[in-house]
PDB file of C-alpha atoms in Angstrom:
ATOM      1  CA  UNK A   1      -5.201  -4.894 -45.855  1.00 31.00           C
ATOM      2  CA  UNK A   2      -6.321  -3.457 -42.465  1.00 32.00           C
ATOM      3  CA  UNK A   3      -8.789  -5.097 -40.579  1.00 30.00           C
ATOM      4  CA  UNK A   4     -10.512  -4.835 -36.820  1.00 30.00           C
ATOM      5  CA  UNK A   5      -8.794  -6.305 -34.129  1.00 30.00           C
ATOM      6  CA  UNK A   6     -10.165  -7.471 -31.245  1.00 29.00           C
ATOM      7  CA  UNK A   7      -8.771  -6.012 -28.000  1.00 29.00           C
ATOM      8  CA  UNK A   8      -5.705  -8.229 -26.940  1.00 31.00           C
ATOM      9  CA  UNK A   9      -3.197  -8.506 -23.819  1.00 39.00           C
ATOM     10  CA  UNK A  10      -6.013  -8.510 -21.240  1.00 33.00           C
ATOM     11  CA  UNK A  11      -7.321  -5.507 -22.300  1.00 32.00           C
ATOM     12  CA  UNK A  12     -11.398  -4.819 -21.987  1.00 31.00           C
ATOM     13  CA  UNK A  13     -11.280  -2.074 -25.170  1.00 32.00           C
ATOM     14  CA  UNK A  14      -8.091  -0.372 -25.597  1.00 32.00           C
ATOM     15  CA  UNK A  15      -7.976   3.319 -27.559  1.00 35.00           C
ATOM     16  CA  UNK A  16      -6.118   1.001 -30.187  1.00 34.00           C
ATOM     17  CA  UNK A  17      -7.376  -2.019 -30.075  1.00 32.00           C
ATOM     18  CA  UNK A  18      -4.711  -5.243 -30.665  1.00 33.00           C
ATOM     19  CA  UNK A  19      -4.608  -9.114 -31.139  1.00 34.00           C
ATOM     20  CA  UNK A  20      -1.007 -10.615 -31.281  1.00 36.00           C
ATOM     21  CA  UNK A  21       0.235 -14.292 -31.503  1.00 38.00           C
ATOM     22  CA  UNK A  22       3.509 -12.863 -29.768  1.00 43.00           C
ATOM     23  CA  UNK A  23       4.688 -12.504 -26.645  1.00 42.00           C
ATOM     24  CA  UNK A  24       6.064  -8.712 -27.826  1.00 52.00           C
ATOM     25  CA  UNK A  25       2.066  -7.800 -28.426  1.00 50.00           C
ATOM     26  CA  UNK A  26       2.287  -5.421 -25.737  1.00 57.00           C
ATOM     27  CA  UNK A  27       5.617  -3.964 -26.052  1.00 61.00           C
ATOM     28  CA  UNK A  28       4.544  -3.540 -30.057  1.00 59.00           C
ATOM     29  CA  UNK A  29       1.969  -0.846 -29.022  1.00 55.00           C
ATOM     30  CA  UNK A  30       2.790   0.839 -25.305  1.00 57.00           C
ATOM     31  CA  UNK A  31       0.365   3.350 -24.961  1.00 48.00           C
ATOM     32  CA  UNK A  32      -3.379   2.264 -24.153  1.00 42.00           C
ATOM     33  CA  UNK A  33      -3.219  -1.263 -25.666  1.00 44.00           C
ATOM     34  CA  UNK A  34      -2.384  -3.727 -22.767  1.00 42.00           C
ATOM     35  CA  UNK A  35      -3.807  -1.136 -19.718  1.00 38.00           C
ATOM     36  CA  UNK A  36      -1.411   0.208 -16.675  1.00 37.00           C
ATOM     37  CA  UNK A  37       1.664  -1.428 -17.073  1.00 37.00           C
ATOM     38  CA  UNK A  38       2.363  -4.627 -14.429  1.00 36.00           C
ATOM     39  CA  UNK A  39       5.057  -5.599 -12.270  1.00 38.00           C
ATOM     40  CA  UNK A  40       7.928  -6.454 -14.655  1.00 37.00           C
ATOM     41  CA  UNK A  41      10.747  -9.322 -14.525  1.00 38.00           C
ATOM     42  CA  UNK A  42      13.268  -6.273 -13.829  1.00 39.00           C
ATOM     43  CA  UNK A  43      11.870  -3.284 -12.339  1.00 35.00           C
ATOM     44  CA  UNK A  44      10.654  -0.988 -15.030  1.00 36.00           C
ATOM     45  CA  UNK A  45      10.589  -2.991 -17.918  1.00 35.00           C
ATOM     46  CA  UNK A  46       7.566  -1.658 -19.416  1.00 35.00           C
ATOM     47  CA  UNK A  47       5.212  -4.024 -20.189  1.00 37.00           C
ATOM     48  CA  UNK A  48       7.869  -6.096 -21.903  1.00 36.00           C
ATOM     49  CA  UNK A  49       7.104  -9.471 -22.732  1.00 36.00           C
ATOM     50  CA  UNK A  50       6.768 -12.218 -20.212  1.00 34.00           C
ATOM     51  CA  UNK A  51       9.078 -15.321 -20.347  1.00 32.00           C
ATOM     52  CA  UNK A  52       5.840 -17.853 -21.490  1.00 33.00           C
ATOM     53  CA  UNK A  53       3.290 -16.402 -23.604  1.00 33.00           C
ATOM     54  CA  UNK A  54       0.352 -17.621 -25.218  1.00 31.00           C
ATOM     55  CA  UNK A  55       0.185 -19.309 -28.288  1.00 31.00           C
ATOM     56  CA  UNK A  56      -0.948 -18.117 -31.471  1.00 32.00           C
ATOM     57  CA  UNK A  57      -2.123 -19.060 -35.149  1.00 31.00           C
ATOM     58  CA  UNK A  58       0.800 -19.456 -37.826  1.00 31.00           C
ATOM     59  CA  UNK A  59       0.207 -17.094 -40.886  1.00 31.00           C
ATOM     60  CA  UNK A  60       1.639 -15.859 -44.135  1.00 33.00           C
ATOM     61  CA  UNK A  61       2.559 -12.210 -45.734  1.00 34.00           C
ATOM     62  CA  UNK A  62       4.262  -9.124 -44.801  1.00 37.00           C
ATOM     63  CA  UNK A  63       4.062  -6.178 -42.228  1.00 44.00           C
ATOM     64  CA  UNK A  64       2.088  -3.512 -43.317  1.00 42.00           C
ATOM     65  CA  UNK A  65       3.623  -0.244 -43.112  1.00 37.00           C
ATOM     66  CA  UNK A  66       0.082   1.802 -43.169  1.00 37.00           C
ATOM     67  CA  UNK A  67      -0.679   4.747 -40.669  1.00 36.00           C
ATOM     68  CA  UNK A  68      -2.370   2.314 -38.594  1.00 38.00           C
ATOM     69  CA  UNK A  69       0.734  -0.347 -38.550  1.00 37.00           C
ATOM     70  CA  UNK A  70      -1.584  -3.329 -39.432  1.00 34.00           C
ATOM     71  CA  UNK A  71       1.603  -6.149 -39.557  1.00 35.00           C
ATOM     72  CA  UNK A  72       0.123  -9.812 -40.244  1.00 32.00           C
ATOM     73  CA  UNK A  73       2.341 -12.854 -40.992  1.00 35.00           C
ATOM     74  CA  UNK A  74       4.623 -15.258 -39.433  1.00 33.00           C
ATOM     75  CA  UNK A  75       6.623 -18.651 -40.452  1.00 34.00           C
ATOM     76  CA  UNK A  76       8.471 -21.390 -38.720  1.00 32.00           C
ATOM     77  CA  UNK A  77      12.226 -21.374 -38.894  1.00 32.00           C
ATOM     78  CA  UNK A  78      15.212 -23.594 -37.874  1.00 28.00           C
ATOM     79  CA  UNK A  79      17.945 -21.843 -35.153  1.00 31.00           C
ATOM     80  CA  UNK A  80      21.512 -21.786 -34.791  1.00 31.00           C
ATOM     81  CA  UNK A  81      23.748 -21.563 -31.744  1.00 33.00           C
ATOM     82  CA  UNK A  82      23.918 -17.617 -31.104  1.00 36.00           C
ATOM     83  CA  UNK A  83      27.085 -15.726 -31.897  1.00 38.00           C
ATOM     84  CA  UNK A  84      28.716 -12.955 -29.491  1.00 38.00           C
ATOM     85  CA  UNK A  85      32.276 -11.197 -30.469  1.00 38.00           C
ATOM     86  CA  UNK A  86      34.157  -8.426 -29.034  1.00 39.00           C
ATOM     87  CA  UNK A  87      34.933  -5.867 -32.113  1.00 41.00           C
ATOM     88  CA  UNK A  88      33.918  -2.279 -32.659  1.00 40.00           C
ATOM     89  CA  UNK A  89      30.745  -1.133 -33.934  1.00 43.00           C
ATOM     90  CA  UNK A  90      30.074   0.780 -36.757  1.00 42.00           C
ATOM     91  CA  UNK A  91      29.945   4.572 -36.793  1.00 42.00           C
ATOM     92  CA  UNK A  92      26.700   5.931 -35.455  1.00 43.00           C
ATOM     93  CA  UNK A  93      24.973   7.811 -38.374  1.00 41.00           C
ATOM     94  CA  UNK A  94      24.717  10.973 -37.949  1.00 38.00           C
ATOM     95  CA  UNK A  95      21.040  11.933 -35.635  1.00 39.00           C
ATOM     96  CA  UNK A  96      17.990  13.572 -37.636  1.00 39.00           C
ATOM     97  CA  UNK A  97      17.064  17.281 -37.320  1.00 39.00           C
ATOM     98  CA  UNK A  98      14.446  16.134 -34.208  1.00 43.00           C
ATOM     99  CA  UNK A  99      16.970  14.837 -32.788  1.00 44.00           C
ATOM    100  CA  UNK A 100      18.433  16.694 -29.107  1.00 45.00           C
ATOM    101  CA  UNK A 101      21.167  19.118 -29.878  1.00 41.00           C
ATOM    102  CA  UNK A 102      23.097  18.621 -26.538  1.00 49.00           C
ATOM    103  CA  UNK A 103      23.283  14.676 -26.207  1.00 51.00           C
ATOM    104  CA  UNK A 104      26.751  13.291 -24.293  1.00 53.00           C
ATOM    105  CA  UNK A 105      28.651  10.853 -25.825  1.00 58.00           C
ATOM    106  CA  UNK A 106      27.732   7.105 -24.833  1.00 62.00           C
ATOM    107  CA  UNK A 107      29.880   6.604 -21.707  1.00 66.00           C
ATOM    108  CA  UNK A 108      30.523   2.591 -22.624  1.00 69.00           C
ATOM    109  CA  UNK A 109      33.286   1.558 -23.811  1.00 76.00           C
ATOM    110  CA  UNK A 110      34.916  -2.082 -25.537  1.00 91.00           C
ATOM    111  CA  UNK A 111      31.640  -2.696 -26.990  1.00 97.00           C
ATOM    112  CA  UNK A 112      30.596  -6.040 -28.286  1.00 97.00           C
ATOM    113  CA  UNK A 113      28.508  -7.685 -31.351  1.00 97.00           C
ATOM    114  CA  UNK A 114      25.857  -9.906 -30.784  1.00 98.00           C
ATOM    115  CA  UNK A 115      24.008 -11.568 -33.495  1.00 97.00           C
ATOM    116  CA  UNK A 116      20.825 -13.702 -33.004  1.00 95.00           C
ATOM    117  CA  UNK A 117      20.785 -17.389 -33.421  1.00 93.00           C
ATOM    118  CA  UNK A 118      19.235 -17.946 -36.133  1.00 93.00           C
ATOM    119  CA  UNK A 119      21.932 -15.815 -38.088  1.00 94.00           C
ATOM    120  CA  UNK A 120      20.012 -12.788 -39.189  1.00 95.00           C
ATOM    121  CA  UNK A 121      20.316  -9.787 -37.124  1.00 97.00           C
ATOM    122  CA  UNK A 122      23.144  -8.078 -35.656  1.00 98.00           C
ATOM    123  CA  UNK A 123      23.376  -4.923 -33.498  1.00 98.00           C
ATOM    124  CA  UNK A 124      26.423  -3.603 -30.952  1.00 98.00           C
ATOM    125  CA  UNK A 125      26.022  -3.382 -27.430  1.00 98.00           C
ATOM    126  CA  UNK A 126      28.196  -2.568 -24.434  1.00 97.00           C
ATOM    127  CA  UNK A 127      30.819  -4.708 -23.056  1.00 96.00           C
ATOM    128  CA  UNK A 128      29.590  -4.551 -19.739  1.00 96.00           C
ATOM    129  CA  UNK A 129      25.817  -5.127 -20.964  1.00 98.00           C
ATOM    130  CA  UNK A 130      24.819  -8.893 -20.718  1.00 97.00           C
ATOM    131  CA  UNK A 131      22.607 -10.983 -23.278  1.00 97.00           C
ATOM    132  CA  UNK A 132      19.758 -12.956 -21.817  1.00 96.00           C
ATOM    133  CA  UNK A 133      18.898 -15.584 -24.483  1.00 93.00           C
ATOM    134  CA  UNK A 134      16.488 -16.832 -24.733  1.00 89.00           C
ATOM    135  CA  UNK A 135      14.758 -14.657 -22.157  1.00 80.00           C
ATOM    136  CA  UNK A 136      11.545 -16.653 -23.094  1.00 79.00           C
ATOM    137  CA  UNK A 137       9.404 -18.707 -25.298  1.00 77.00           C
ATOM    138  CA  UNK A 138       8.407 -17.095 -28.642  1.00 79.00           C
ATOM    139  CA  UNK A 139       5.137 -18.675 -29.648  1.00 78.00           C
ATOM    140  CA  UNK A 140       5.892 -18.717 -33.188  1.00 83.00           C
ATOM    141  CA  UNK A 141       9.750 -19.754 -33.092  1.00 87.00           C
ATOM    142  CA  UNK A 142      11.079 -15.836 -33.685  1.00 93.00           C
ATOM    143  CA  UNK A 143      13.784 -14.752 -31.688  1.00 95.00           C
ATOM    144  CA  UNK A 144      13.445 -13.712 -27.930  1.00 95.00           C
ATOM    145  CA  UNK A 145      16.301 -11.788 -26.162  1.00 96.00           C
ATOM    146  CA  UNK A 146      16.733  -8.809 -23.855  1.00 98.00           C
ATOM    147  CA  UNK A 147      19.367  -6.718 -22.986  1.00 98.00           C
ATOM    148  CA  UNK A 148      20.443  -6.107 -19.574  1.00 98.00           C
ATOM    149  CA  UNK A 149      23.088  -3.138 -18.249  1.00 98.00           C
ATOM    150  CA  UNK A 150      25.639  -3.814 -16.091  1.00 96.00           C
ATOM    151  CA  UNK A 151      22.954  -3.640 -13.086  1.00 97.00           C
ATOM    152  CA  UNK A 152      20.928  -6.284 -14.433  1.00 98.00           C
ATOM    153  CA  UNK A 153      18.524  -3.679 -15.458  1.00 98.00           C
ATOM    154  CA  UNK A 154      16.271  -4.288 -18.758  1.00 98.00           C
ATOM    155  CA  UNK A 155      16.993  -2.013 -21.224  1.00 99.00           C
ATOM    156  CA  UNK A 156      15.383  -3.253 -24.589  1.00 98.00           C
ATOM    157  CA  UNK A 157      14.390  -6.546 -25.915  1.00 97.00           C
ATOM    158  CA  UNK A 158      14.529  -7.473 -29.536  1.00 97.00           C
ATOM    159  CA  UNK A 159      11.760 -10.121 -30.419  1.00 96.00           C
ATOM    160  CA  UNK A 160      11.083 -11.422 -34.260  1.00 96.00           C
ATOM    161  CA  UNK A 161       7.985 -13.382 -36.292  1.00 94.00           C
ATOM    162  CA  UNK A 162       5.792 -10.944 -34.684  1.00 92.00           C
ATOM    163  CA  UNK A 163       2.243 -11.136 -35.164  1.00 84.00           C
ATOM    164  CA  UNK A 164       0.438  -8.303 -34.796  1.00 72.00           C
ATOM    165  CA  UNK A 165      -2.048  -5.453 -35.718  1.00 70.00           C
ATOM    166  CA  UNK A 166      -3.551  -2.093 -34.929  1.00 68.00           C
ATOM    167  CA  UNK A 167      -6.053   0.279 -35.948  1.00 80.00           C
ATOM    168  CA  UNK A 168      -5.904   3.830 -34.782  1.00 89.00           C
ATOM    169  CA  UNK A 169      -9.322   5.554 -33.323  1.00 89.00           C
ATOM    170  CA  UNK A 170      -7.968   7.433 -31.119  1.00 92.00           C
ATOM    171  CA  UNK A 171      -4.811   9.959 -30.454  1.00 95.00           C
ATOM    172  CA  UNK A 172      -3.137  11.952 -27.892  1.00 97.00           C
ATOM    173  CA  UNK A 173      -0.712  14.625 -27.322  1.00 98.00           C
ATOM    174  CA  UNK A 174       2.508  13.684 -28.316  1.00 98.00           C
ATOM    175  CA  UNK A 175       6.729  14.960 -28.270  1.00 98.00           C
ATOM    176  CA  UNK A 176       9.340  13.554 -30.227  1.00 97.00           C
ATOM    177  CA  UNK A 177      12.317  13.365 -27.967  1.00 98.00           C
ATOM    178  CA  UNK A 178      14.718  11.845 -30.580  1.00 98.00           C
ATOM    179  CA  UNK A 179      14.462   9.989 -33.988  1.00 96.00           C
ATOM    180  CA  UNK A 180      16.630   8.771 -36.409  1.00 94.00           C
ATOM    181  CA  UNK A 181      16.296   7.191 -40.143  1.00 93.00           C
ATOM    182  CA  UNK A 182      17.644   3.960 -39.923  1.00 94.00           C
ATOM    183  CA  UNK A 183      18.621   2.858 -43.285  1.00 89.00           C
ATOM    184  CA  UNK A 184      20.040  -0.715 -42.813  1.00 92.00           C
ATOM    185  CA  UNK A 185      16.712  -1.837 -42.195  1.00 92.00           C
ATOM    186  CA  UNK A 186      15.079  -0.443 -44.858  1.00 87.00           C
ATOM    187  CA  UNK A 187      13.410  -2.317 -47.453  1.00 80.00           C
ATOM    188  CA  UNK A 188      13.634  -1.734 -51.760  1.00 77.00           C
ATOM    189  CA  UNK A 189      10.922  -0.451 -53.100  1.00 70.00           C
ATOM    190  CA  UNK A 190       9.234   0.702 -49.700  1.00 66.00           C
ATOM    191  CA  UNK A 191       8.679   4.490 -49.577  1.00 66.00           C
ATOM    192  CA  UNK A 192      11.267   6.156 -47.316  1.00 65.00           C
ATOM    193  CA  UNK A 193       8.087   7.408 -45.267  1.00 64.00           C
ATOM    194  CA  UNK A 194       7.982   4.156 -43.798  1.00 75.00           C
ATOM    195  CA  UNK A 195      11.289   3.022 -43.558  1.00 87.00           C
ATOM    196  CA  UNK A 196      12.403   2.000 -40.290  1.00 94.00           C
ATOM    197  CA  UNK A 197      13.708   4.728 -37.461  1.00 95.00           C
ATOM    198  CA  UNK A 198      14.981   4.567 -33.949  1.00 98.00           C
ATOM    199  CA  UNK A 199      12.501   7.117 -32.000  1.00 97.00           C
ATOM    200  CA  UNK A 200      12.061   7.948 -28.422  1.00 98.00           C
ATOM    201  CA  UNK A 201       8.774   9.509 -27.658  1.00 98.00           C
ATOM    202  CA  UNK A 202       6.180  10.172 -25.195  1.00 98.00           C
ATOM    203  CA  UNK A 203       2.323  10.556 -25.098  1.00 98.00           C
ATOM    204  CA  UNK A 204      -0.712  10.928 -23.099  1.00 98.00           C
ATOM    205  CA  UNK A 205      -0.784  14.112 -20.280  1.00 98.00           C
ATOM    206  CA  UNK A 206       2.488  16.414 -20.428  1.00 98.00           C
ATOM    207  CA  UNK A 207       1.588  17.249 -16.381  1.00 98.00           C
ATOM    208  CA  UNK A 208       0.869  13.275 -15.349  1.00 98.00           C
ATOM    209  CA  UNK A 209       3.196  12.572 -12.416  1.00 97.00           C
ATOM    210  CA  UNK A 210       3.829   8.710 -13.420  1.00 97.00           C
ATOM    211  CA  UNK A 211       3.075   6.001 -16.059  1.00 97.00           C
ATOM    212  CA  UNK A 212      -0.321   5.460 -16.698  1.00 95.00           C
ATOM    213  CA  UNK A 213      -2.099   3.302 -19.283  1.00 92.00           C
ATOM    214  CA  UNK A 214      -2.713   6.382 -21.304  1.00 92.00           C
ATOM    215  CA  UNK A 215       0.567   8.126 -20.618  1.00 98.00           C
ATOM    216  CA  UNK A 216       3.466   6.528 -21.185  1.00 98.00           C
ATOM    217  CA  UNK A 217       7.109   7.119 -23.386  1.00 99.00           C
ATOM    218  CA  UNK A 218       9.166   4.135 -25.079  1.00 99.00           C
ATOM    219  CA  UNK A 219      12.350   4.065 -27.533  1.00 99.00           C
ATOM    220  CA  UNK A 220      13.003   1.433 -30.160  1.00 99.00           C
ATOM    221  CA  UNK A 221      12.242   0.693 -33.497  1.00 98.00           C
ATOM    222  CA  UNK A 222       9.160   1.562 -35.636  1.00 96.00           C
ATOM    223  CA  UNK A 223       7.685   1.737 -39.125  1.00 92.00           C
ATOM    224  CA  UNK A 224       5.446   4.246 -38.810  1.00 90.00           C
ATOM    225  CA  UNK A 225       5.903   7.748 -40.002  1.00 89.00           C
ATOM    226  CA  UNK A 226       7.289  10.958 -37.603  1.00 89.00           C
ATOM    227  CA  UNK A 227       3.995  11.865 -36.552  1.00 88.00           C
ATOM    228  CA  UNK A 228       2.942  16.123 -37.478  1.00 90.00           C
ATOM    229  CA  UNK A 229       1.195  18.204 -35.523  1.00 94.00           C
ATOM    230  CA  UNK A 230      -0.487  17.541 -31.787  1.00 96.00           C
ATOM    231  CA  UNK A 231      -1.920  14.865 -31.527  1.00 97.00           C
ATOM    232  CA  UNK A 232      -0.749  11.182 -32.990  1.00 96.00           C
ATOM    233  CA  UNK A 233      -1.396   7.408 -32.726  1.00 94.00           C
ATOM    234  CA  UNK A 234      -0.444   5.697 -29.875  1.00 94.00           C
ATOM    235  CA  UNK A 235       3.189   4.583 -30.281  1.00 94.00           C
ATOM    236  CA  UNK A 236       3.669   1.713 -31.873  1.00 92.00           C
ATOM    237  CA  UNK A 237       7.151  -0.524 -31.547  1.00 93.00           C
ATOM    238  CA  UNK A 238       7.328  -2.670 -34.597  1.00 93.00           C
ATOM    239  CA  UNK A 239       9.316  -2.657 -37.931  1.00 94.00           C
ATOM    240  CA  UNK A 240       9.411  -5.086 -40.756  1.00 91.00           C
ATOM    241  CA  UNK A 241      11.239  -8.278 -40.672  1.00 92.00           C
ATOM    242  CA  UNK A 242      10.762 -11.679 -42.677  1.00 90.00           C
ATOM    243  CA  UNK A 243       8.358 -13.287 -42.546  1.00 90.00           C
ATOM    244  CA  UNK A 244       6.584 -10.578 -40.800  1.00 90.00           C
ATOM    245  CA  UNK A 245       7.978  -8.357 -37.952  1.00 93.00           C
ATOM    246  CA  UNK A 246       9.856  -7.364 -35.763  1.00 96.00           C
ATOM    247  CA  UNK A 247      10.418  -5.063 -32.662  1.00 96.00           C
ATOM    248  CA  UNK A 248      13.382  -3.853 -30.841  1.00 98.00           C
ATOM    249  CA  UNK A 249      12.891  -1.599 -27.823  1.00 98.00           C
ATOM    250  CA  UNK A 250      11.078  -0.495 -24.682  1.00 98.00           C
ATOM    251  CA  UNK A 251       9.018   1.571 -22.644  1.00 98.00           C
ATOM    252  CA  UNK A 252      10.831   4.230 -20.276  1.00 99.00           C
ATOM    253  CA  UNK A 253      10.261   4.080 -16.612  1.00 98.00           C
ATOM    254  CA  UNK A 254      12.155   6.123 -14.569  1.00 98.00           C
ATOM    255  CA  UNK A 255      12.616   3.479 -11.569  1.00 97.00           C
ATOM    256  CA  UNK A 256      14.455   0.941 -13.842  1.00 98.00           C
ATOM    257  CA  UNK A 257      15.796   3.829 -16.509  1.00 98.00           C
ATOM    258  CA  UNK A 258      18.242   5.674 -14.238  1.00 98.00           C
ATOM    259  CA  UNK A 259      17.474   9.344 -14.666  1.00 98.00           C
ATOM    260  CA  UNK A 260      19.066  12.864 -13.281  1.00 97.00           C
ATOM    261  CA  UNK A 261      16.279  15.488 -11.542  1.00 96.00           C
ATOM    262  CA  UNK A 262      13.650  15.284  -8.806  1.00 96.00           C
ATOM    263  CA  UNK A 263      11.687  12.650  -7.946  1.00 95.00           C
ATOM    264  CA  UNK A 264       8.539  15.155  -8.145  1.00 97.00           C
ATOM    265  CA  UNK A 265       8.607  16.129 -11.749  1.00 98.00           C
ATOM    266  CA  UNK A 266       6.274  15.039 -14.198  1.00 98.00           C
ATOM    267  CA  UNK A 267       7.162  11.944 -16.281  1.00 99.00           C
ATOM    268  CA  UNK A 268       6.847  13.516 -19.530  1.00 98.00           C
ATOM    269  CA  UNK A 269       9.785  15.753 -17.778  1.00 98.00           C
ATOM    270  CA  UNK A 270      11.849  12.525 -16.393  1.00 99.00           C
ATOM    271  CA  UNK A 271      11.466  11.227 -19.834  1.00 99.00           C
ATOM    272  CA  UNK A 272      13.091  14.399 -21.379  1.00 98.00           C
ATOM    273  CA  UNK A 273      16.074  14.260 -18.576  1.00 98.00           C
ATOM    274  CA  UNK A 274      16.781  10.527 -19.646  1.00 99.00           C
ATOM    275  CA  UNK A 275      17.693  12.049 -22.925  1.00 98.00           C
ATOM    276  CA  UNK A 276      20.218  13.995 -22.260  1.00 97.00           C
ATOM    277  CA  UNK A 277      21.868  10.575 -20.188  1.00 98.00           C
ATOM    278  CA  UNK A 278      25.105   8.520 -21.232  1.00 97.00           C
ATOM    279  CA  UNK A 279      22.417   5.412 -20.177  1.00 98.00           C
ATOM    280  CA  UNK A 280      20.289   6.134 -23.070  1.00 99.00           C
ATOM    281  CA  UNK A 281      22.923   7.137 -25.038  1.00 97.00           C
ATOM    282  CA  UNK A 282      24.125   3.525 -25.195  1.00 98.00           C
ATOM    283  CA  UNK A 283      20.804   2.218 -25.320  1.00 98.00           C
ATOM    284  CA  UNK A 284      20.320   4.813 -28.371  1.00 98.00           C
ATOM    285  CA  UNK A 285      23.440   3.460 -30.236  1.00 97.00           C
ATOM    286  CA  UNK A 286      22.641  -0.414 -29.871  1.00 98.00           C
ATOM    287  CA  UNK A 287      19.435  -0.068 -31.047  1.00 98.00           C
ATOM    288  CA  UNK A 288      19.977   1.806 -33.781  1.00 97.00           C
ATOM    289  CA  UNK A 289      22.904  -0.305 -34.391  1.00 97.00           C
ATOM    290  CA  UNK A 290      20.770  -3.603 -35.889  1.00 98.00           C
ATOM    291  CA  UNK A 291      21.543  -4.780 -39.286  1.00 97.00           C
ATOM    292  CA  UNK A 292      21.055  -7.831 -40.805  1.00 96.00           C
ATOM    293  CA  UNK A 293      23.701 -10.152 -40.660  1.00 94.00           C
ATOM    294  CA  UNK A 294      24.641 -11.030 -44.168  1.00 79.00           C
TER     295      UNK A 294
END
């Protein structure tokens, strides 16, 4: 069941307002929730979450895969020593119809597997790409890592037993730079409208020169539906996982996400650049890469 939220990560009344017993609250929803984006661990890593993190209330059920993403629940679980292998990934499925027609191949090569600690996810990532893990506490004993390139550069952390949820009451122009059904996530008996997909997209003002609190773009991992039309939800970064979710991802900054064109352009325009990269490329395929592990 939906329910109000109160506003959460410091904010004083978000768009979308948020409470989260996870330190991925504001990575789950980037645009509006958590306010102009701070200084980051790496530069550019997009409100991502912070190595400690308050402490939250343990609960019980299942994400919620309605428009407004309401995804209550978590549970307390015993880890395993983590698990990283050289081998070659799986072949990348085929992209949607939304997604870019002229994307380069990903330029890594001798990729590796990593799978979490606890046993139950998996996903591919470049040799050269390092694993920082723990990168942090998770209050409610999910797992907590994040993915650096080979510049020590964030590119996507994947954080589970998330706690969170949203209510829409407000939306903003939108563009769906990529997206992409991803199937090993999905769920029987959930409707194929909210299955999980990899998506890159951007909202907020098409002409804004930078980041803002109400303009922003991230890639990773969500339940909700392709959004129709022009206007949509703020994005939203979170997919279901037992006991209750899960998010893989990040927001896109153009001072940490290594992008082509000049300086001057609009970030709505950066963001469309970064697409057509063998950086995102990469970060494209690992992400959409996670499976669970048995």
């Amino acid at each position: 069941m939906r329910r109000p939220m109160t506003p959460g990560c410091g904010s004083s009344g978000p768009p979308r307002s948020l409470a989260a017993a996870s330190a991925g609250a504001c990575l789950a929803v980037l645009l509006a929730a958590c306010g102009p984006p701070p200084a980051p661990r790496n530069p550019g890593s997009a409100a991502a979450p912070q190595p400690s993190a308050s402490a939250g209330a343990t609960s019980s059920g299942t994400a919620d895969a309605t428009a407004g993403g309401t995804a209550p629940a978590s549970a307390n679980g015993t880890a395993l020593p983590p698990s990283t292998t050289a081998g070659v990934p799986p072949a990348e499925p085929a992209p949607s119809g939304t997604s870019p027609s002229r994307l380069p191949s990903p330029t890594a090569s001798g990729w590796k597997t990593f799978t979490t600690s606890d046993r139950q996810l998996t996903f591919d990532h470049p040799g050269d790409w390092t694993i920082k893990d723990p990168t942090g506490k998770s209050p409610l004993g999910g797992e907590f890592v994040e993915v650096l390139n080979a510049a020590g550069k964030s590119m996507a952390v994947l954080e589970t037993r998330i706690v969170t949820g949203s209510e829409c009451v407000q939306k903003y122009p939108f563009a769906v730079l990529d997206s992409e059904p991803m199937t090993a996530l999905a769920e029987k008996g959930v409707p194929d409208e909210n299955a999980p997909r990899f998506m890159f997209e951007t909202r907020g003002d098409a002409s804004a020169p930078a980041r803002t609190a109400e303009t922003i773009a991230a890639y990773g991992i969500t339940m909700i539906p392709e959004e129709v039309g022009t206007l949509a939800c703020p994005i939203f970064l979170l997919f279901r996982w037992p006991p209750s979710g899960a998010m893989f991802g990040a927001g896109y900054d153009p001072a940490n996400n290594t992008t082509p064109g000049e300086p001057a352009l609009p970030y709505w325009e950066k963001a469309k650049l970064y697409v057509e990269t063998g950086e995102y490329r990469n970060i494209r395929r690992m992400i959409a890469s996670l499976r669970p592990a048995r």
